[in-house]
C-alpha cells in the first residue's frame, strides 16, 4: 500500500482517515444515512443523488 517505513502511530492515523472516508454519513437533504465519498472532497447521497463538496476524507454538512 506504500506505507512501508511509516511508524505505527502514522499507520493508525491513516486507518482512522480511511474509516471516515469509507463511512456513510447522514444526508442533510433527505436525512438518510446514505452519503458516500465519490472522490476527494466530493460526496454523494445514494438516495436523493445530491452531490456535496466537503472535506476530502470526512463529510461535514
Ligand atoms: Zn439524500
PDB file of C-alpha atoms and ligand atoms in Angstrom, residues 26-35 44-50 52, ligand 1:
ATOM      1  CA  UNK A  26     -26.316  11.421   7.124  1.00  0.00           C
ATOM      2  CA  UNK A  27     -27.681  13.367   4.184  1.00  0.00           C
ATOM      3  CA  UNK A  28     -28.586  16.968   5.087  1.00  0.00           C
ATOM      4  CA  UNK A  29     -31.243  16.880   2.383  1.00  0.00           C
ATOM      5  CA  UNK A  30     -33.174  13.629   2.974  1.00  0.00           C
ATOM      6  CA  UNK A  31     -31.822  12.751   6.466  1.00  0.00           C
ATOM      7  CA  UNK A  32     -30.941   9.204   5.458  1.00  0.00           C
ATOM      8  CA  UNK A  33     -27.512   7.752   6.174  1.00  0.00           C
ATOM      9  CA  UNK A  34     -26.543   7.394   2.540  1.00  0.00           C
ATOM     10  CA  UNK A  35     -23.846   9.952   1.803  1.00  0.00           C
ATOM     11  CA  UNK A  44     -22.989  11.990  -2.921  1.00  0.00           C
ATOM     12  CA  UNK A  45     -26.221  10.829  -1.341  1.00  0.00           C
ATOM     13  CA  UNK A  46     -27.237   7.470  -2.772  1.00  0.00           C
ATOM     14  CA  UNK A  47     -30.892   8.099  -2.030  1.00  0.00           C
ATOM     15  CA  UNK A  48     -31.549  11.556  -3.445  1.00  0.00           C
ATOM     16  CA  UNK A  49     -28.432  11.730  -5.662  1.00  0.00           C
ATOM     17  CA  UNK A  50     -27.429  15.160  -4.406  1.00  0.00           C
ATOM     18  CA  UNK A  52     -21.886  17.796  -1.829  1.00  0.00           C
TER      19      UNK A  52
HETATM   20 ZN1  LIG B   1     -30.167  12.443   0.440  1.00  0.00          ZN
END
